[in-house]
mmCIF file of C-alpha atoms in Angstrom:
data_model
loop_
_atom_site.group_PDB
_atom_site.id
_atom_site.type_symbol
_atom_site.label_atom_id
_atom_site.label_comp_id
_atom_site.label_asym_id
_atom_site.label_seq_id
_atom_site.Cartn_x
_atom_site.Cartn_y
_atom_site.Cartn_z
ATOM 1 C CA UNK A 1 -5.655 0.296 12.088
ATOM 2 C CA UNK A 2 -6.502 3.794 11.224
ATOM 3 C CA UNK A 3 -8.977 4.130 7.910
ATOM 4 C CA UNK A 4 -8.670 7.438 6.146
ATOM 5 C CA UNK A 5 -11.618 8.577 3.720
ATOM 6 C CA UNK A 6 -10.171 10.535 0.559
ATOM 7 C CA UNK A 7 -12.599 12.536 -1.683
ATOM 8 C CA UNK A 8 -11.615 11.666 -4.755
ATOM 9 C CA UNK A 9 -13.828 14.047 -6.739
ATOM 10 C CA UNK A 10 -12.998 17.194 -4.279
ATOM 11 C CA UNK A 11 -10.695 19.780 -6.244
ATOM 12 C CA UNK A 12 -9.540 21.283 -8.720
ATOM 13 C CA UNK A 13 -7.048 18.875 -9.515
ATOM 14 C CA UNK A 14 -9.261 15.853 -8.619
ATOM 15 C CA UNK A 15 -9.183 13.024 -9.329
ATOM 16 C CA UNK A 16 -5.560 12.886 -11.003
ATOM 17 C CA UNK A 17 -3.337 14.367 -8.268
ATOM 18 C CA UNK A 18 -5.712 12.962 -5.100
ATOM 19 C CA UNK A 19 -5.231 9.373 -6.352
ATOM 20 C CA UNK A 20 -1.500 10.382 -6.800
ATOM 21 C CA UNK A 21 -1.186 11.783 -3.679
ATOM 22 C CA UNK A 22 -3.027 8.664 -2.193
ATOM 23 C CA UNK A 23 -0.468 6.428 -3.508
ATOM 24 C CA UNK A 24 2.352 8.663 -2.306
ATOM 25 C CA UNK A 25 1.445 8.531 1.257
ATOM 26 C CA UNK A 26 0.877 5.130 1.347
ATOM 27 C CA UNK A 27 4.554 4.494 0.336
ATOM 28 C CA UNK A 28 5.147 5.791 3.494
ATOM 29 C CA UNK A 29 2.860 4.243 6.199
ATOM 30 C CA UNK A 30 4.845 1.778 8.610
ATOM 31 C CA UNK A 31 1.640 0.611 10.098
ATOM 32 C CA UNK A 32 -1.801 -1.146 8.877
ATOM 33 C CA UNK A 33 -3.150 2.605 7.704
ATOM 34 C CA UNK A 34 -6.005 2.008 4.887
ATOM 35 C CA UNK A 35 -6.967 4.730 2.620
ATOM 36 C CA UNK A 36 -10.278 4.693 1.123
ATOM 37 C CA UNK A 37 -10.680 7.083 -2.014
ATOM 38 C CA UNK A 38 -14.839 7.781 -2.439
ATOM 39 C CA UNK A 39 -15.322 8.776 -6.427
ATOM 40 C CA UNK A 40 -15.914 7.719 -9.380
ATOM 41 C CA UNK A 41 -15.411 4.171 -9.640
ATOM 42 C CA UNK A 42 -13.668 4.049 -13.459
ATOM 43 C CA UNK A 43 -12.184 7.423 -13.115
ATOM 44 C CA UNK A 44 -10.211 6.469 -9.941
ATOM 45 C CA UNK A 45 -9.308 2.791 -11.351
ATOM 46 C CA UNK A 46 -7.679 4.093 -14.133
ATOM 47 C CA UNK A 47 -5.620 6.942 -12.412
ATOM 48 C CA UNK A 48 -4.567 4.225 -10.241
ATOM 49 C CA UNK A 49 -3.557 2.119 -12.839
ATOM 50 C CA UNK A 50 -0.642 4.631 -13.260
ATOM 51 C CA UNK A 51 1.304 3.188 -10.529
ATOM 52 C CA UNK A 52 2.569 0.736 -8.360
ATOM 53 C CA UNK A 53 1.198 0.220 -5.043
ATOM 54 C CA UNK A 54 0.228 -2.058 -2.019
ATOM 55 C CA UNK A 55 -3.608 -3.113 -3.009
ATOM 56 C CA UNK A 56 -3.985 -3.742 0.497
ATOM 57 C CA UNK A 57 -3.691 0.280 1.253
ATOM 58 C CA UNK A 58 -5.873 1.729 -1.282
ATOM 59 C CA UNK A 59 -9.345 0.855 -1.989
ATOM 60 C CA UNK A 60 -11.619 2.625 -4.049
ATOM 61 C CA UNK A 61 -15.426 3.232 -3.100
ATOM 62 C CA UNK A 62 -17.597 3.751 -6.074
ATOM 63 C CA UNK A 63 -20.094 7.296 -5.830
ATOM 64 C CA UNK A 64 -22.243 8.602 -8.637
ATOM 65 C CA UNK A 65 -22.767 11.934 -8.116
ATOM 66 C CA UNK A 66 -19.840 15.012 -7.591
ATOM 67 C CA UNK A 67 -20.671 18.010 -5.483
ATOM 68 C CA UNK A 68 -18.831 21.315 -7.107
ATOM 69 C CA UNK A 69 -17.863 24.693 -6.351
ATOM 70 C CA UNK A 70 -21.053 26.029 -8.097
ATOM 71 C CA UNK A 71 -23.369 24.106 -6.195
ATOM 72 C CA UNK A 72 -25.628 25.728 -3.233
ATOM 73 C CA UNK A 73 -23.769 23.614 0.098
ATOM 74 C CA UNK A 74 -26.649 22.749 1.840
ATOM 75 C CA UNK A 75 -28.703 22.176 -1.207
ATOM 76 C CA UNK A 76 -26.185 20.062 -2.713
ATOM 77 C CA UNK A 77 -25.846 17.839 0.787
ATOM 78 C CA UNK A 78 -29.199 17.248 1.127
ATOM 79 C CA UNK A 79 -29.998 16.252 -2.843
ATOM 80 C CA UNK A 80 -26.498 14.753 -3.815
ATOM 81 C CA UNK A 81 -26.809 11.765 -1.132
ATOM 82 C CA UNK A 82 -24.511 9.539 -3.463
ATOM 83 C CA UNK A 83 -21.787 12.139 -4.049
ATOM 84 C CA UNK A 84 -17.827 11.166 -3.464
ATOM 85 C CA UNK A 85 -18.150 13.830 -0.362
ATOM 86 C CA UNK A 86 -21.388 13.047 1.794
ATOM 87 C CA UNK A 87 -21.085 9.290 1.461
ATOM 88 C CA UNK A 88 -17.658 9.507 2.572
ATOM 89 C CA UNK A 89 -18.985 12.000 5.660
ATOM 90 C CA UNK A 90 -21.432 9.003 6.307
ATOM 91 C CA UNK A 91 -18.609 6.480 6.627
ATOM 92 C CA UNK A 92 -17.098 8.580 9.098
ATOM 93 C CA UNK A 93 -20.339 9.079 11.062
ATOM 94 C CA UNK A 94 -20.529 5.027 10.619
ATOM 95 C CA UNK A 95 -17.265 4.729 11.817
ATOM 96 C CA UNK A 96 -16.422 2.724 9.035
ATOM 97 C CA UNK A 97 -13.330 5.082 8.907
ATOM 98 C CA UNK A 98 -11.739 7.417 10.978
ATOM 99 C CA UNK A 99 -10.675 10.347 9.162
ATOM 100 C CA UNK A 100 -12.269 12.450 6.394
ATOM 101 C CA UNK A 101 -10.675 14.616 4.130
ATOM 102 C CA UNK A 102 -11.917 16.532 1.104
ATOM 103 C CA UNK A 103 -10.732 19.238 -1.093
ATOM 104 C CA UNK A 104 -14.347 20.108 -2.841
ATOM 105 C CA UNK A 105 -16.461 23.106 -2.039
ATOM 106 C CA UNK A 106 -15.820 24.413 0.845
ATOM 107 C CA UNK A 107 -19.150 24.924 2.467
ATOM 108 C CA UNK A 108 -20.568 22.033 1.872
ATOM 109 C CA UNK A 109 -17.939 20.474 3.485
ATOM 110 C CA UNK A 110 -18.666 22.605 6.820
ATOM 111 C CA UNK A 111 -22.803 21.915 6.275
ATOM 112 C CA UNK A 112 -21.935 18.255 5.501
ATOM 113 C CA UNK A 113 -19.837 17.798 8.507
ATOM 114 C CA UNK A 114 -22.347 19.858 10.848
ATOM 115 C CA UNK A 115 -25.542 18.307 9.971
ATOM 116 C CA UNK A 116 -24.234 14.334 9.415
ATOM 117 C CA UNK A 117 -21.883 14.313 12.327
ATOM 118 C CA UNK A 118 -23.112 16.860 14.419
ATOM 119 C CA UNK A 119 -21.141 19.498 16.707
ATOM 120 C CA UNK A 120 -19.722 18.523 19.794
ATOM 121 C CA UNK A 121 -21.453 18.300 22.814
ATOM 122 C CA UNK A 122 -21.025 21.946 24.645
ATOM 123 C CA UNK A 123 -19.592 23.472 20.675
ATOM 124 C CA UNK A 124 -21.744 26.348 19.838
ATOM 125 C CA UNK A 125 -19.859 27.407 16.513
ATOM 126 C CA UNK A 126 -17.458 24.443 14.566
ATOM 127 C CA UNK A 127 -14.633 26.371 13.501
ATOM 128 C CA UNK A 128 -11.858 26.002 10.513
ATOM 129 C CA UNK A 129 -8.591 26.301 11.371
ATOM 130 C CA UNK A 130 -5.831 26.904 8.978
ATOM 131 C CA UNK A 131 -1.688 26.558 9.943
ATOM 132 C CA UNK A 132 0.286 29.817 8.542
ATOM 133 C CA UNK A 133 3.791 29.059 7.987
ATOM 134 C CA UNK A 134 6.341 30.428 10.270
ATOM 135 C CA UNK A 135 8.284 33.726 8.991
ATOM 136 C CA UNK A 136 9.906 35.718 11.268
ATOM 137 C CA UNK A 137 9.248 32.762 13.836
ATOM 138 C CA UNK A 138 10.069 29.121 14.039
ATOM 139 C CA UNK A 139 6.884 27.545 14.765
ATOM 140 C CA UNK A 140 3.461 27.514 12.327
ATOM 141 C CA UNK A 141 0.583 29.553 13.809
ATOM 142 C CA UNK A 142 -2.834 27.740 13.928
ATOM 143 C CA UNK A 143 -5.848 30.455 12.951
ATOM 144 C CA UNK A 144 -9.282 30.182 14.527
ATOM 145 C CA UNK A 145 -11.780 30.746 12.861
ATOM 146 C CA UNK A 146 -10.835 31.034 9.134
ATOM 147 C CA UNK A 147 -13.554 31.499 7.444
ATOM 148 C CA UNK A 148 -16.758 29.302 9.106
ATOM 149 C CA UNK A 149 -18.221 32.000 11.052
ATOM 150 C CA UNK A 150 -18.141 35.707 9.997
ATOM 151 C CA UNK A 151 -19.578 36.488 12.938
ATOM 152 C CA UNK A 152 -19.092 35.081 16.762
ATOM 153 C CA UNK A 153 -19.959 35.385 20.279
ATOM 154 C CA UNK A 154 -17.408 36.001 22.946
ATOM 155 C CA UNK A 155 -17.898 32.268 23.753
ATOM 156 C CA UNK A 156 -17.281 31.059 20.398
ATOM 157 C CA UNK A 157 -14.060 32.886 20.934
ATOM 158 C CA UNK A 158 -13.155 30.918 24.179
ATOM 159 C CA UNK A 159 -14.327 27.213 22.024
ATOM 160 C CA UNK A 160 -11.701 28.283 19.423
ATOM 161 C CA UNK A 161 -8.875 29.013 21.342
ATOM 162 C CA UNK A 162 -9.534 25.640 23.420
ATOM 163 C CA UNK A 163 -10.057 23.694 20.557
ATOM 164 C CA UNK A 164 -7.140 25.219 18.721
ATOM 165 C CA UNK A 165 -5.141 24.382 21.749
ATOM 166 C CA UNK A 166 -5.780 20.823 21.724
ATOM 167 C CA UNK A 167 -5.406 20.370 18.573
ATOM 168 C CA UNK A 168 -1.642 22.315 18.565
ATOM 169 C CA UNK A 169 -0.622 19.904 21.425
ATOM 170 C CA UNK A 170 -2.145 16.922 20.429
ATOM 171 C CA UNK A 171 -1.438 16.738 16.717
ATOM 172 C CA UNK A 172 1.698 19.258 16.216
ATOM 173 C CA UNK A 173 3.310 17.957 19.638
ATOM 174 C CA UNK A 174 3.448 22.092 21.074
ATOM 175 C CA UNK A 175 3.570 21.475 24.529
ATOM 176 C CA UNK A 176 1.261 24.268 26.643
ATOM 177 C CA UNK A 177 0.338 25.779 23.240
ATOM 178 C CA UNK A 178 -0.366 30.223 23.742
ATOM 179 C CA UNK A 179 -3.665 31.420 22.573
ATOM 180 C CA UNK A 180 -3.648 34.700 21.671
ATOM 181 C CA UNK A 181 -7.053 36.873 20.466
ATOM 182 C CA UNK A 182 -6.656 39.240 17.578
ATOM 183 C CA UNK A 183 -7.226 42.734 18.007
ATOM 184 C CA UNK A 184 -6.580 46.442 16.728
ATOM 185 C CA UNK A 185 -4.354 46.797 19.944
ATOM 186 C CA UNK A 186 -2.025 44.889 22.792
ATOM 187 C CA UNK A 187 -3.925 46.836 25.516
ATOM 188 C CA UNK A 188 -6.924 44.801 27.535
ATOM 189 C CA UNK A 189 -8.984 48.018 26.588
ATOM 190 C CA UNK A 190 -8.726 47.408 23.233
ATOM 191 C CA UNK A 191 -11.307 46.653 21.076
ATOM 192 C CA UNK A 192 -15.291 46.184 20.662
ATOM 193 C CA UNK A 193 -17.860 44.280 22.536
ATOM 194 C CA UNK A 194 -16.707 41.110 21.176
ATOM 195 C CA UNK A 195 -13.385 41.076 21.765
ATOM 196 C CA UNK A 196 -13.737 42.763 25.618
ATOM 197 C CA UNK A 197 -15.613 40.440 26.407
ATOM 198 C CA UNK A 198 -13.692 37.439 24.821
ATOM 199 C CA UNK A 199 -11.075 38.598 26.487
ATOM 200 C CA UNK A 200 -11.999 38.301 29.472
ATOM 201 C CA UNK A 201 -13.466 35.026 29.094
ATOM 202 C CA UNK A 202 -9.930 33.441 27.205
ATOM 203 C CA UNK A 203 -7.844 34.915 30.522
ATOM 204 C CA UNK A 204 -10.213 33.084 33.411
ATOM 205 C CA UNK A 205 -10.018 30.024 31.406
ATOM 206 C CA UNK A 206 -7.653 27.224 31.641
ATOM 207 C CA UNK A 207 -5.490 27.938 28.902
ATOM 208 C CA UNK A 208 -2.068 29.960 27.800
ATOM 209 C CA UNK A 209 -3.812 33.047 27.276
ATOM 210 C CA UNK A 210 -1.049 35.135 26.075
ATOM 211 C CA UNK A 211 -3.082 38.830 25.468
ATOM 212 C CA UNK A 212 -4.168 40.638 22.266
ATOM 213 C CA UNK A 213 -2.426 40.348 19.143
ATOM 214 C CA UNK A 214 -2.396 42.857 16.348
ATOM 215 C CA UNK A 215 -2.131 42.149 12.956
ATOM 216 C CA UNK A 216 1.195 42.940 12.126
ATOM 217 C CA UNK A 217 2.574 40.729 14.934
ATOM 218 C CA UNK A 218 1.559 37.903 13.634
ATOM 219 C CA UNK A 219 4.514 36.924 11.195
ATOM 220 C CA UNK A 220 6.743 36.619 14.372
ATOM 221 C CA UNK A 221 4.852 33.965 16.273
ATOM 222 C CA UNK A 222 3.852 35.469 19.280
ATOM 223 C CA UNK A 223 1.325 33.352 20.133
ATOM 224 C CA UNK A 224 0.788 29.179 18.854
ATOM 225 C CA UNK A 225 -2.840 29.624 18.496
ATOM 226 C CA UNK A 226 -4.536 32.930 16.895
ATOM 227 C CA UNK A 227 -8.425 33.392 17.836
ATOM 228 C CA UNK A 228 -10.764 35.732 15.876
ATOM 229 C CA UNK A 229 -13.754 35.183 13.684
ATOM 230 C CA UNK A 230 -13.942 33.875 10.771
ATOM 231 C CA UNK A 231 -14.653 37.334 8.748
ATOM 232 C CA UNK A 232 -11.154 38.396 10.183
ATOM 233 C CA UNK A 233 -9.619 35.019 10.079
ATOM 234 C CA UNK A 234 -10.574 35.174 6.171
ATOM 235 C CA UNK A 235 -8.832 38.387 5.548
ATOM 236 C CA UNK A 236 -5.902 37.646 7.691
ATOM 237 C CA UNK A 237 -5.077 34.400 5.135
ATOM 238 C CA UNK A 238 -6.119 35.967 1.797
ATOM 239 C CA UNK A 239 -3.849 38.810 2.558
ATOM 240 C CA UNK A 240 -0.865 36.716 3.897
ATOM 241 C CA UNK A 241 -1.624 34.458 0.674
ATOM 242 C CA UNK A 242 -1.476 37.652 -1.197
ATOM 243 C CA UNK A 243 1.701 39.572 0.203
ATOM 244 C CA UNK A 244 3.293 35.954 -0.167
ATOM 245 C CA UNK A 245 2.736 35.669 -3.892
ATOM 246 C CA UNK A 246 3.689 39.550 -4.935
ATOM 247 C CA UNK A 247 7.179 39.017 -2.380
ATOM 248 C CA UNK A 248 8.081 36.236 -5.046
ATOM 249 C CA UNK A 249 7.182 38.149 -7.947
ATOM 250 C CA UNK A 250 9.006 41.204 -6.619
ATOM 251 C CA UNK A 251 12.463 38.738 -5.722
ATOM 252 C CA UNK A 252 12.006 37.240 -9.165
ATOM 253 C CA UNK A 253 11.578 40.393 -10.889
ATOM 254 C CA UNK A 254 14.653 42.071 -8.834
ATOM 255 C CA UNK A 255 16.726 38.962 -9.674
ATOM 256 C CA UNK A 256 16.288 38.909 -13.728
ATOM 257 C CA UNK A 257 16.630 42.661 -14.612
ATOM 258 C CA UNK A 258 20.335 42.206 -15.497
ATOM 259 C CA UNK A 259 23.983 40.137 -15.649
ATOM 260 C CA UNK A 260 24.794 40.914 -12.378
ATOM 261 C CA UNK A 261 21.189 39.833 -10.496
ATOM 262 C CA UNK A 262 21.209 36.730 -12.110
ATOM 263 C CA UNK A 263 24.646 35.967 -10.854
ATOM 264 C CA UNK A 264 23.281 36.903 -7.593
ATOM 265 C CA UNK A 265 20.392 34.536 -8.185
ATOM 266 C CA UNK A 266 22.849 31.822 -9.070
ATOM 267 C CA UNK A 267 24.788 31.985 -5.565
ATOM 268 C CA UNK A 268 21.278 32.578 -3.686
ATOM 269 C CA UNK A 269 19.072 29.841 -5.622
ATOM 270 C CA UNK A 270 19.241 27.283 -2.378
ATOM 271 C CA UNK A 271 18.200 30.599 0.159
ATOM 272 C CA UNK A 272 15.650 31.402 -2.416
ATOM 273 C CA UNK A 273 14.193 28.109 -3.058
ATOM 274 C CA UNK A 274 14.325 27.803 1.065
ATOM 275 C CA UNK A 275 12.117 31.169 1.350
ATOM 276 C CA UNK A 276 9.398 29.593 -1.553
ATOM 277 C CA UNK A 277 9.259 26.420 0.577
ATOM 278 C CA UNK A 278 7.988 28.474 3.724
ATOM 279 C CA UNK A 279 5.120 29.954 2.050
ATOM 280 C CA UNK A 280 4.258 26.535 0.421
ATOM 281 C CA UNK A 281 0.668 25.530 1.648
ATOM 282 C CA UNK A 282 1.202 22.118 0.207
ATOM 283 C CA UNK A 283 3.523 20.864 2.488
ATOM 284 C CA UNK A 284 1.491 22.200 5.786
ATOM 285 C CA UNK A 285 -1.384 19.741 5.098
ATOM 286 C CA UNK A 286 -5.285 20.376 5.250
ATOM 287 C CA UNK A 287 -7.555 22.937 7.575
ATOM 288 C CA UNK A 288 -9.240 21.001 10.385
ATOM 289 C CA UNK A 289 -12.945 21.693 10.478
ATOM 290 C CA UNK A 290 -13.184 21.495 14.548
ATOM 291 C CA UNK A 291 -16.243 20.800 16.818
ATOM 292 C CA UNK A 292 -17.755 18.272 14.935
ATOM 293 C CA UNK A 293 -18.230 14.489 16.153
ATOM 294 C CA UNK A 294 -15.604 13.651 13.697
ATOM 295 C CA UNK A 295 -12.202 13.982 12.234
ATOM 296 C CA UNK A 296 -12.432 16.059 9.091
ATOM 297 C CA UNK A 297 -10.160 18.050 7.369
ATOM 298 C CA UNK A 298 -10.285 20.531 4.190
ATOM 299 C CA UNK A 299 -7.195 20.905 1.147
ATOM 300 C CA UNK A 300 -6.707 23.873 -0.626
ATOM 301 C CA UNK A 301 -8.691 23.257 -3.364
ATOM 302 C CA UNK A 302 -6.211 23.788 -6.035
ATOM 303 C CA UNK A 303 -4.299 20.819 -3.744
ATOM 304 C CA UNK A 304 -1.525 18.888 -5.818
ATOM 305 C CA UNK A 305 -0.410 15.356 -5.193
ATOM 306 C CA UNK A 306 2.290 16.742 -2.032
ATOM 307 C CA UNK A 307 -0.419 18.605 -0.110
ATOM 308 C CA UNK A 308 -2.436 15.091 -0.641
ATOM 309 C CA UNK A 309 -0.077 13.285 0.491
ATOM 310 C CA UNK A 310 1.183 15.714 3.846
ATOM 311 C CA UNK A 311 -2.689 15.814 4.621
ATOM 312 C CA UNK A 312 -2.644 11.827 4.564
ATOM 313 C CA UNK A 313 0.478 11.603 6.536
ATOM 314 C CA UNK A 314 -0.511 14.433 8.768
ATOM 315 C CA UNK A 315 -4.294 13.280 9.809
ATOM 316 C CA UNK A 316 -2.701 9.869 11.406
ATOM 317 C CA UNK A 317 -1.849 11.942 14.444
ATOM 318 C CA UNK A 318 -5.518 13.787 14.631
ATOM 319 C CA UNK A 319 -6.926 10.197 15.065
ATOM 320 C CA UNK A 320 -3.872 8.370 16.875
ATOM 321 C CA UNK A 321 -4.254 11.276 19.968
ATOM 322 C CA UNK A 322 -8.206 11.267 19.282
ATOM 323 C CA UNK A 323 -9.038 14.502 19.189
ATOM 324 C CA UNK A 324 -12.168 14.865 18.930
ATOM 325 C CA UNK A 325 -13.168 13.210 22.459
ATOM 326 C CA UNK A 326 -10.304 15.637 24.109
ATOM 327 C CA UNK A 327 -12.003 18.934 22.626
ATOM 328 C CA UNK A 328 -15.322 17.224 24.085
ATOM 329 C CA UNK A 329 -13.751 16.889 27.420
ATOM 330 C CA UNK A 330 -12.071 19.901 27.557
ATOM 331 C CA UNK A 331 -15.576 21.522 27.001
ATOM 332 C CA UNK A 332 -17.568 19.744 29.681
ATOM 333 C CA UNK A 333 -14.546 21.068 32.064
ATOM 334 C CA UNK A 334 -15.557 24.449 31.062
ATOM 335 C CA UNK A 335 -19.327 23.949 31.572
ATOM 336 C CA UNK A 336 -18.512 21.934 34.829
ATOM 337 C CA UNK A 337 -16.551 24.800 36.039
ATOM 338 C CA UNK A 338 -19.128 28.058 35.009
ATOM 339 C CA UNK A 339 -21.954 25.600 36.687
ATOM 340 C CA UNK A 340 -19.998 25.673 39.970
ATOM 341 C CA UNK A 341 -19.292 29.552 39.750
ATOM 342 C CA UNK A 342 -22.845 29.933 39.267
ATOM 343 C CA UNK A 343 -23.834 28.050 42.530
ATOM 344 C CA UNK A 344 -21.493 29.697 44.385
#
C-alpha cells in the first residue's frame, strides 16, 4: 500500500483544483494507493462532493489552521502546529504515510521538512530539485539546487549531484544518469573556489561526472543531472520560465498579424500545440525536496488539477524504489570511502 499526504490548503489554486487533481489520479491507480488530503475539513468535503470517486482512495484529514505565502516559514512551522502542511509533515515523520506533497509557501515547506524529519544522515545541505523539460534534447534535465541554498560548499555540490543521481535512476528509470556542474566555462580551470574545488570532488567520486556545463548548453541535454547552487539554480529556472513564456507570445504574435499567418497557424496548430506541451510544468510533476528523512515533494504553486494529478502519479515511484534510504546509503559509501583515504 503506498499512502500519499496531499496539502489541501497549499496553493494558489487550493483547495478546488488539489481535490480535483486528487480524484483524477486516483482514477488511475491499479494498486491499493490511498491519498490522504490534510485541510479544511468542510472545504475539502464539499469540493469532493463534485465528483465521483472510490471512497476507499481518498480520505480527508481535518486541520484548522493554513500556512500562506505571507507568513515568516519558520515562524509559521513552529506556531501553526495544526496547519494542513506541518500535520501532514508529521504523518510522514509518523509514517502514517509515505509521501508528502504540498504546493504552499515554499520555505516553509523546506524548514518544515528539515526540522520535523530531519536531513539525512551524512546530508549537509537538503536540496530542491526541479525537472526542465527537454528542448533541443530528448530527455528532462534534473537541477540541483533550485533555490534551497544560495550559497554551498564544494561538498554540498558532490551531495547534489549524488542525490540527483539517484533520484534520475531510481524514479525516472535513466540508467547511469551524467552529472554535470554548472559553470562560466567547459575547461577544468574554469571557475571560482567553489566550483574548482567541486569539481574536483564530483570527478573522484563514484558517479557519471560528465565536466562543466555552461549555461547555454543546457537546452540540449548534455548532462541528466545539472549541479549548482541554489542562487544559480534559481536564475537558471526563472529565466528558462521566462524565455519560455515571451517564445509563445512572440509565435502567437507572428501567427495573427495577417490572412496568410493564420493560415499558417491553421496547418501548424498540432506542431504548435506540441511545442506549448514541452514547456508545460504541469505535466512534469512536483520538485523533490532531497536529503530529508522523508519523501516530500513541492508543486508550482499556481499548480492546476493535471500537475496534481502527474505529482500523485509520479511520487508512487519515489516511494516504490525508496529513495530516501538509497541517497542515505549512497552517502555513508562516500564517508566510508574519504575515512579510508584518510588512513591511508
Amino acid at each position: 500500500m503506498i499512502r500519499i499526504g496531499l496539502d489541501g490548503m497549499g496553493g494558489d489554486n487550493a483547495p478546488a483544483e488539489i481535490v480535483k487533481g486528487a480524484v483524477e489520479a486516483a482514477e488511475k491507480f491499479n494498486g491499493d494507493e490511498i491519498i490522504y488530503i490534510f485541510g479544511d475539513d468542510k472545504a475539502i468535503s464539499d469540493e469532493l462532493s463534485k465528483y465521483r470517486y472510490d471512497l476507499d482512495r481518498i480520505r480527508a484529514i481535518h486541520t484548522t489552521e493554513v500556512i500562506t505565502n505571507h507568513d515568516t516559514p519558520v515562524k509559521a512551522v513552529r506556531r501553526k502546529k495544526d496547519s494542513s502542511m506541518v500535520v501532514g509533515i508529521n504523518y510522514l515523520k509518523d509514517e502514517k504515510i509515505d509521501v508528502f506533497i504540498s504546493a504552499g509557501n515554499t520555505g516553509a515547506l523546506m524548514s518544515g521538512s528539515t526540522l520535523i524529519l530531519g536531513r539525512i544522515r551524512g546530508i549537509d545541505r537538503p536540496a530542491l530539485a526541479t525537472l526542465l523539460p527537454p528542448m533541443i534534447g530528448d530527455k528532462p534535465l534534473f537541477l540541483m539546487d533550485s533555490g534551497a541554498n544560495s550559497e554551498c560548499k564544494p561538498g554540498n555540490l558532490l551531495e547534489f549531484g549524488v542525490m540527483g543521481s539517484v533520484y534520475m535512476n531510481k524514479v525516472m528509470g535513466v540508467e547511469n544518469p551524467r552529472v554535470g556542474l554548472v559553470n562560466i566555462g567547459a575547461e577544468e580551470s574554469k571557475g571560482n573556489t567553489v566550483t574548482k574545488a567541486a569539481y574536483e570532488l564530483l570527478s573522484q567520486g563514484n558517479l557519471n561526472f560528465v565536466g562543466n556545463v555552461e549555461a547555454r548548453d543546457i537546452p540540449e541535454s548534455p548532462a541528466d543531472v545539472i549541479v549548482c547552487d541554489g542562487f544559480v539554480g534559481n536564475v537558471i529556472i526563472k529565466l528558462t520560465e521566462g524565455i519560455a513564456m515571451a517564445f509563445m507570445h512572440i509565435l502567437k504574435k507572428k501567427f495573427s498579424s495577417g490572412f496568410a499567418a493564420k493560415i499558417g497557424a491553421a496547418l501548424l496548430m498540432d506542431k504548435l500545440r506540441e511545442i506549448k506541451d514541452m514547456f508545460d510544468y504541469s505535466e512534469y510533476g512536483g520538485a523533490p525536496f532531497l536529503g530529508v528523512r522523508g519523501a516530500v515533494l513541492k508543486m508550482h504553486g499556481s499548480s492546476n488539477a493535471n500537475a496534481v494529478k502527474n505529482t500523485i502519479l509520479k511520487s508512487r515511484a519515489y516511494v516504490e524504489n525508496n529513495v530516501v534510504k538509497t541517497i542515505h546509503d549512497e552517502i555513508m559509501k562516500i564517508a566510508e570511502e574519504a575515512e579510508e583515504d584518510e588512513t591511508v
